[in-house]
Amino acid sequence: MHIDAHQHFWIYSHAEYGWIDDSMAALRRDFLPNHLQLELESHGFHGSVAVQARQTPEETRWLLELAESSKWILGVVGWVDLRSPDVRSQLKALTRSPKLVGVRHIVQSEPDDRFLLQPDFLRGISALEEFDLAYDILIYTKHLPVAAEFVQRFPRQRFVLDHLAKPPIKSGNIDFWEQGIRRLAEFPNLFCKLSGLVTEADWLQWEPEQIVPFLDVAFEAFGPDRLMIGSDWPVCLVAASYARWVEVVKTYLLGQQPESRDRVLGGNAQRFWRLTIP
Ligand SMILES: [Zn+2]
């Protein structure tokens, strides 16, 4: 069972996707399940986990509807306002759909570098366990030390780090990132996605060799039981085809035990989010 642990859908509009600037013109169109299904099938994936891209409850409901009609969308990581005093009632309504498996907040874009530790936000996170929901940590490398303080507070909450915290692949200055990743990986309730890495490389001329040192650290720190492949489609398309990214990870995995390969390609995602396979 191979699972793409991180992808997005959207109906494009300039107003709602203002972060898609001219350099990302390839993303200025609709990306819907029928587009992704072809990529998944041609690369041996049986399903995917769809992740929020806008911070609205409407988008989460829409993703859950898509997951209802496409069985291969195995789970949805949605958004709720975790800082809201009525976060429990929002979660209660959304978890009527069994496809909601986690939530995410776009923490990387918050002006406060210590946003993860704001009391209102912490209160919201503390509600997730009751609803059996995981939390996706979307941050930049600079936030890694704060993320360790954050995860330390919730030893029973399931966390997954998105995109390896966006490492400095372009500059290759690995040290600060590596230190932060190794510290964070000490928490056994934290998994990590191998996704979003090509976007951190030079889009026009990256080579797999520039990414391999970061994968080496990820495998050393997390081991093969807590890593999961994700495409970050369609965002990956600014720097690579779906095929090329999958190829980078699969080539790297040739150096791992066969059972480790299957875990990274799907088993870990299934276990982490407790996905029901149709
Ligand atoms: Zn993404």
PDB file of C-alpha atoms in Angstrom, residues 96-252:
ATOM      1  CA  ARG A  96     -18.444  13.650  11.883  1.00  0.00           C
ATOM      2  CA  SER A  97     -16.550  12.836   8.713  1.00  0.00           C
ATOM      3  CA  PRO A  98     -14.212   9.899   9.446  1.00  0.00           C
ATOM      4  CA  LYS A  99     -11.869  11.163   6.708  1.00  0.00           C
ATOM      5  CA  LEU A 100     -10.663  14.069   8.854  1.00  0.00           C
ATOM      6  CA  VAL A 101      -7.372  12.715  10.215  1.00  0.00           C
ATOM      7  CA  GLY A 102      -5.501  15.834  11.223  1.00  0.00           C
ATOM      8  CA  VAL A 103      -5.318  19.606  11.282  1.00  0.00           C
ATOM      9  CA  ARG A 104      -2.725  22.148  10.256  1.00  0.00           C
ATOM     10  CA  HIS A 105      -2.150  25.847  10.721  1.00  0.00           C
ATOM     11  CA  ILE A 106       0.115  27.836   8.378  1.00  0.00           C
ATOM     12  CA  VAL A 107       2.496  28.667  11.224  1.00  0.00           C
ATOM     13  CA  GLN A 108       5.342  29.522   8.833  1.00  0.00           C
ATOM     14  CA  SER A 109       3.476  32.672   7.788  1.00  0.00           C
ATOM     15  CA  GLU A 110       2.689  33.931  11.289  1.00  0.00           C
ATOM     16  CA  PRO A 111       4.650  37.100  12.149  1.00  0.00           C
ATOM     17  CA  ASP A 112       5.365  35.821  15.669  1.00  0.00           C
ATOM     18  CA  ASP A 113       8.266  33.356  15.486  1.00  0.00           C
ATOM     19  CA  ARG A 114       7.035  31.838  18.765  1.00  0.00           C
ATOM     20  CA  PHE A 115       3.457  31.451  17.543  1.00  0.00           C
ATOM     21  CA  LEU A 116       3.433  27.718  18.390  1.00  0.00           C
ATOM     22  CA  LEU A 117       3.769  28.616  22.068  1.00  0.00           C
ATOM     23  CA  GLN A 118       0.947  31.179  22.265  1.00  0.00           C
ATOM     24  CA  PRO A 119      -1.437  30.155  25.063  1.00  0.00           C
ATOM     25  CA  ASP A 120      -4.571  30.189  22.869  1.00  0.00           C
ATOM     26  CA  PHE A 121      -2.883  28.007  20.299  1.00  0.00           C
ATOM     27  CA  LEU A 122      -1.599  25.571  22.928  1.00  0.00           C
ATOM     28  CA  ARG A 123      -5.127  25.272  24.317  1.00  0.00           C
ATOM     29  CA  GLY A 124      -6.391  24.356  20.843  1.00  0.00           C
ATOM     30  CA  ILE A 125      -3.687  21.711  20.378  1.00  0.00           C
ATOM     31  CA  SER A 126      -4.591  20.197  23.735  1.00  0.00           C
ATOM     32  CA  ALA A 127      -8.101  19.509  22.369  1.00  0.00           C
ATOM     33  CA  LEU A 128      -6.898  17.351  19.457  1.00  0.00           C
ATOM     34  CA  GLU A 129      -6.164  14.173  21.369  1.00  0.00           C
ATOM     35  CA  GLU A 130      -9.785  13.887  22.481  1.00  0.00           C
ATOM     36  CA  PHE A 131     -10.812  13.828  18.788  1.00  0.00           C
ATOM     37  CA  ASP A 132      -8.031  11.447  17.798  1.00  0.00           C
ATOM     38  CA  LEU A 133      -6.563  14.002  15.384  1.00  0.00           C
ATOM     39  CA  ALA A 134      -2.925  14.445  14.423  1.00  0.00           C
ATOM     40  CA  TYR A 135      -1.298  17.838  13.926  1.00  0.00           C
ATOM     41  CA  ASP A 136       0.875  18.856  10.931  1.00  0.00           C
ATOM     42  CA  ILE A 137       3.723  21.218  11.850  1.00  0.00           C
ATOM     43  CA  LEU A 138       4.400  23.604   8.948  1.00  0.00           C
ATOM     44  CA  ILE A 139       7.394  25.769   9.805  1.00  0.00           C
ATOM     45  CA  TYR A 140      10.673  27.108   8.466  1.00  0.00           C
ATOM     46  CA  THR A 141      14.070  25.992   9.701  1.00  0.00           C
ATOM     47  CA  LYS A 142      14.309  29.071  11.944  1.00  0.00           C
ATOM     48  CA  HIS A 143      11.339  27.772  13.968  1.00  0.00           C
ATOM     49  CA  LEU A 144      12.900  24.389  14.803  1.00  0.00           C
ATOM     50  CA  PRO A 145      14.014  25.243  18.379  1.00  0.00           C
ATOM     51  CA  VAL A 146      10.536  26.603  19.200  1.00  0.00           C
ATOM     52  CA  ALA A 147       8.954  23.502  17.659  1.00  0.00           C
ATOM     53  CA  ALA A 148      10.952  21.315  20.069  1.00  0.00           C
ATOM     54  CA  GLU A 149       9.602  23.313  23.033  1.00  0.00           C
ATOM     55  CA  PHE A 150       6.124  22.922  21.557  1.00  0.00           C
ATOM     56  CA  VAL A 151       6.221  19.159  20.952  1.00  0.00           C
ATOM     57  CA  GLN A 152       7.725  18.553  24.377  1.00  0.00           C
ATOM     58  CA  ARG A 153       4.498  19.846  25.957  1.00  0.00           C
ATOM     59  CA  PHE A 154       2.316  17.166  24.331  1.00  0.00           C
ATOM     60  CA  PRO A 155       3.889  13.720  24.765  1.00  0.00           C
ATOM     61  CA  ARG A 156       0.703  11.888  23.751  1.00  0.00           C
ATOM     62  CA  GLN A 157      -0.260  14.042  20.759  1.00  0.00           C
ATOM     63  CA  ARG A 158       0.644  12.683  17.297  1.00  0.00           C
ATOM     64  CA  PHE A 159       2.661  15.258  15.313  1.00  0.00           C
ATOM     65  CA  VAL A 160       4.078  15.210  11.809  1.00  0.00           C
ATOM     66  CA  LEU A 161       6.643  17.689  10.540  1.00  0.00           C
ATOM     67  CA  ASP A 162       5.900  18.934   7.019  1.00  0.00           C
ATOM     68  CA  HIS A 163       8.667  19.206   4.436  1.00  0.00           C
ATOM     69  CA  LEU A 164      11.506  18.555   6.907  1.00  0.00           C
ATOM     70  CA  ALA A 165      10.986  22.159   8.090  1.00  0.00           C
ATOM     71  CA  LYS A 166      12.041  23.471   4.658  1.00  0.00           C
ATOM     72  CA  PRO A 167      15.818  22.922   4.795  1.00  0.00           C
ATOM     73  CA  PRO A 168      18.340  25.289   3.208  1.00  0.00           C
ATOM     74  CA  ILE A 169      18.990  23.091   0.175  1.00  0.00           C
ATOM     75  CA  LYS A 170      19.817  26.017  -2.081  1.00  0.00           C
ATOM     76  CA  SER A 171      22.603  27.352   0.163  1.00  0.00           C
ATOM     77  CA  GLY A 172      23.628  23.944   1.491  1.00  0.00           C
ATOM     78  CA  ASN A 173      24.229  25.459   4.973  1.00  0.00           C
ATOM     79  CA  ILE A 174      23.069  22.348   6.746  1.00  0.00           C
ATOM     80  CA  ASP A 175      24.326  22.863  10.338  1.00  0.00           C
ATOM     81  CA  PHE A 176      21.578  24.854  12.102  1.00  0.00           C
ATOM     82  CA  TRP A 177      18.892  22.820  10.360  1.00  0.00           C
ATOM     83  CA  GLU A 178      20.569  19.512  11.182  1.00  0.00           C
ATOM     84  CA  GLN A 179      20.899  20.409  14.851  1.00  0.00           C
ATOM     85  CA  GLY A 180      17.228  21.399  15.033  1.00  0.00           C
ATOM     86  CA  ILE A 181      16.013  18.266  13.229  1.00  0.00           C
ATOM     87  CA  ARG A 182      18.048  15.934  15.434  1.00  0.00           C
ATOM     88  CA  ARG A 183      16.682  17.587  18.566  1.00  0.00           C
ATOM     89  CA  LEU A 184      13.084  17.448  17.319  1.00  0.00           C
ATOM     90  CA  ALA A 185      13.377  13.819  16.174  1.00  0.00           C
ATOM     91  CA  GLU A 186      14.084  12.808  19.779  1.00  0.00           C
ATOM     92  CA  PHE A 187      10.335  13.005  20.436  1.00  0.00           C
ATOM     93  CA  PRO A 188       8.920   9.605  19.459  1.00  0.00           C
ATOM     94  CA  ASN A 189       5.400  10.994  18.865  1.00  0.00           C
ATOM     95  CA  LEU A 190       6.692  13.089  15.956  1.00  0.00           C
ATOM     96  CA  PHE A 191       6.796  11.735  12.396  1.00  0.00           C
ATOM     97  CA  CYS A 192       8.196  13.580   9.372  1.00  0.00           C
ATOM     98  CA  LYS A 193       7.254  13.945   5.712  1.00  0.00           C
ATOM     99  CA  LEU A 194       9.778  13.654   2.905  1.00  0.00           C
ATOM    100  CA  SER A 195       8.061  16.288   0.805  1.00  0.00           C
ATOM    101  CA  GLY A 196       8.412  19.869  -0.336  1.00  0.00           C
ATOM    102  CA  LEU A 197      12.171  19.578  -0.740  1.00  0.00           C
ATOM    103  CA  VAL A 198      12.536  20.462  -4.411  1.00  0.00           C
ATOM    104  CA  THR A 199      10.801  23.742  -3.651  1.00  0.00           C
ATOM    105  CA  GLU A 200      13.712  24.596  -1.320  1.00  0.00           C
ATOM    106  CA  ALA A 201      16.293  23.867  -4.031  1.00  0.00           C
ATOM    107  CA  ASP A 202      17.183  26.003  -7.039  1.00  0.00           C
ATOM    108  CA  TRP A 203      14.003  25.389  -9.070  1.00  0.00           C
ATOM    109  CA  LEU A 204      15.709  25.570 -12.440  1.00  0.00           C
ATOM    110  CA  GLN A 205      18.843  23.565 -11.815  1.00  0.00           C
ATOM    111  CA  TRP A 206      18.692  21.305  -8.779  1.00  0.00           C
ATOM    112  CA  GLU A 207      20.218  17.866  -8.778  1.00  0.00           C
ATOM    113  CA  PRO A 208      19.376  14.922  -6.495  1.00  0.00           C
ATOM    114  CA  GLU A 209      22.923  15.064  -5.024  1.00  0.00           C
ATOM    115  CA  GLN A 210      22.039  18.396  -3.370  1.00  0.00           C
ATOM    116  CA  ILE A 211      19.072  16.787  -1.619  1.00  0.00           C
ATOM    117  CA  VAL A 212      20.739  13.542  -0.526  1.00  0.00           C
ATOM    118  CA  PRO A 213      22.626  15.030   2.497  1.00  0.00           C
ATOM    119  CA  PHE A 214      19.279  16.235   3.897  1.00  0.00           C
ATOM    120  CA  LEU A 215      17.720  12.821   3.363  1.00  0.00           C
ATOM    121  CA  ASP A 216      20.713  11.264   5.125  1.00  0.00           C
ATOM    122  CA  VAL A 217      20.053  13.402   8.223  1.00  0.00           C
ATOM    123  CA  ALA A 218      16.318  12.631   8.085  1.00  0.00           C
ATOM    124  CA  PHE A 219      16.953   8.871   7.968  1.00  0.00           C
ATOM    125  CA  GLU A 220      19.556   9.024  10.729  1.00  0.00           C
ATOM    126  CA  ALA A 221      17.390  11.172  12.980  1.00  0.00           C
ATOM    127  CA  PHE A 222      13.936   9.653  12.445  1.00  0.00           C
ATOM    128  CA  GLY A 223      14.804   6.205  11.152  1.00  0.00           C
ATOM    129  CA  PRO A 224      12.692   4.405   8.536  1.00  0.00           C
ATOM    130  CA  ASP A 225       9.664   3.961  10.832  1.00  0.00           C
ATOM    131  CA  ARG A 226       8.702   7.636  11.141  1.00  0.00           C
ATOM    132  CA  LEU A 227       9.276   9.007   7.635  1.00  0.00           C
ATOM    133  CA  MET A 228       6.665   9.200   4.904  1.00  0.00           C
ATOM    134  CA  ILE A 229       6.868  10.206   1.267  1.00  0.00           C
ATOM    135  CA  GLY A 230       4.736  13.110   0.115  1.00  0.00           C
ATOM    136  CA  SER A 231       4.690  14.881  -3.223  1.00  0.00           C
ATOM    137  CA  ASP A 232       3.458  18.321  -2.164  1.00  0.00           C
ATOM    138  CA  TRP A 233       1.689  18.238  -5.550  1.00  0.00           C
ATOM    139  CA  PRO A 234       0.892  20.601  -7.169  1.00  0.00           C
ATOM    140  CA  VAL A 235       3.330  22.970  -5.416  1.00  0.00           C
ATOM    141  CA  CYS A 236       6.210  20.656  -6.406  1.00  0.00           C
ATOM    142  CA  LEU A 237       5.496  21.462 -10.057  1.00  0.00           C
ATOM    143  CA  VAL A 238       7.356  24.786  -9.783  1.00  0.00           C
ATOM    144  CA  ALA A 239      10.570  22.772  -9.518  1.00  0.00           C
ATOM    145  CA  ALA A 240       9.900  19.186 -10.597  1.00  0.00           C
ATOM    146  CA  SER A 241       7.389  16.858 -12.168  1.00  0.00           C
ATOM    147  CA  TYR A 242       5.566  14.450  -9.884  1.00  0.00           C
ATOM    148  CA  ALA A 243       7.601  11.668 -11.494  1.00  0.00           C
ATOM    149  CA  ARG A 244      10.945  13.300 -10.784  1.00  0.00           C
ATOM    150  CA  TRP A 245      10.359  13.821  -7.072  1.00  0.00           C
ATOM    151  CA  VAL A 246       9.083  10.289  -6.558  1.00  0.00           C
ATOM    152  CA  GLU A 247      12.146   9.069  -8.428  1.00  0.00           C
ATOM    153  CA  VAL A 248      14.503  10.940  -6.057  1.00  0.00           C
ATOM    154  CA  VAL A 249      12.973   9.278  -2.997  1.00  0.00           C
ATOM    155  CA  LYS A 250      12.668   5.819  -4.568  1.00  0.00           C
ATOM    156  CA  THR A 251      16.281   5.942  -5.728  1.00  0.00           C
ATOM    157  CA  TYR A 252      17.385   6.924  -2.225  1.00  0.00           C
TER     158      TYR A 252
END
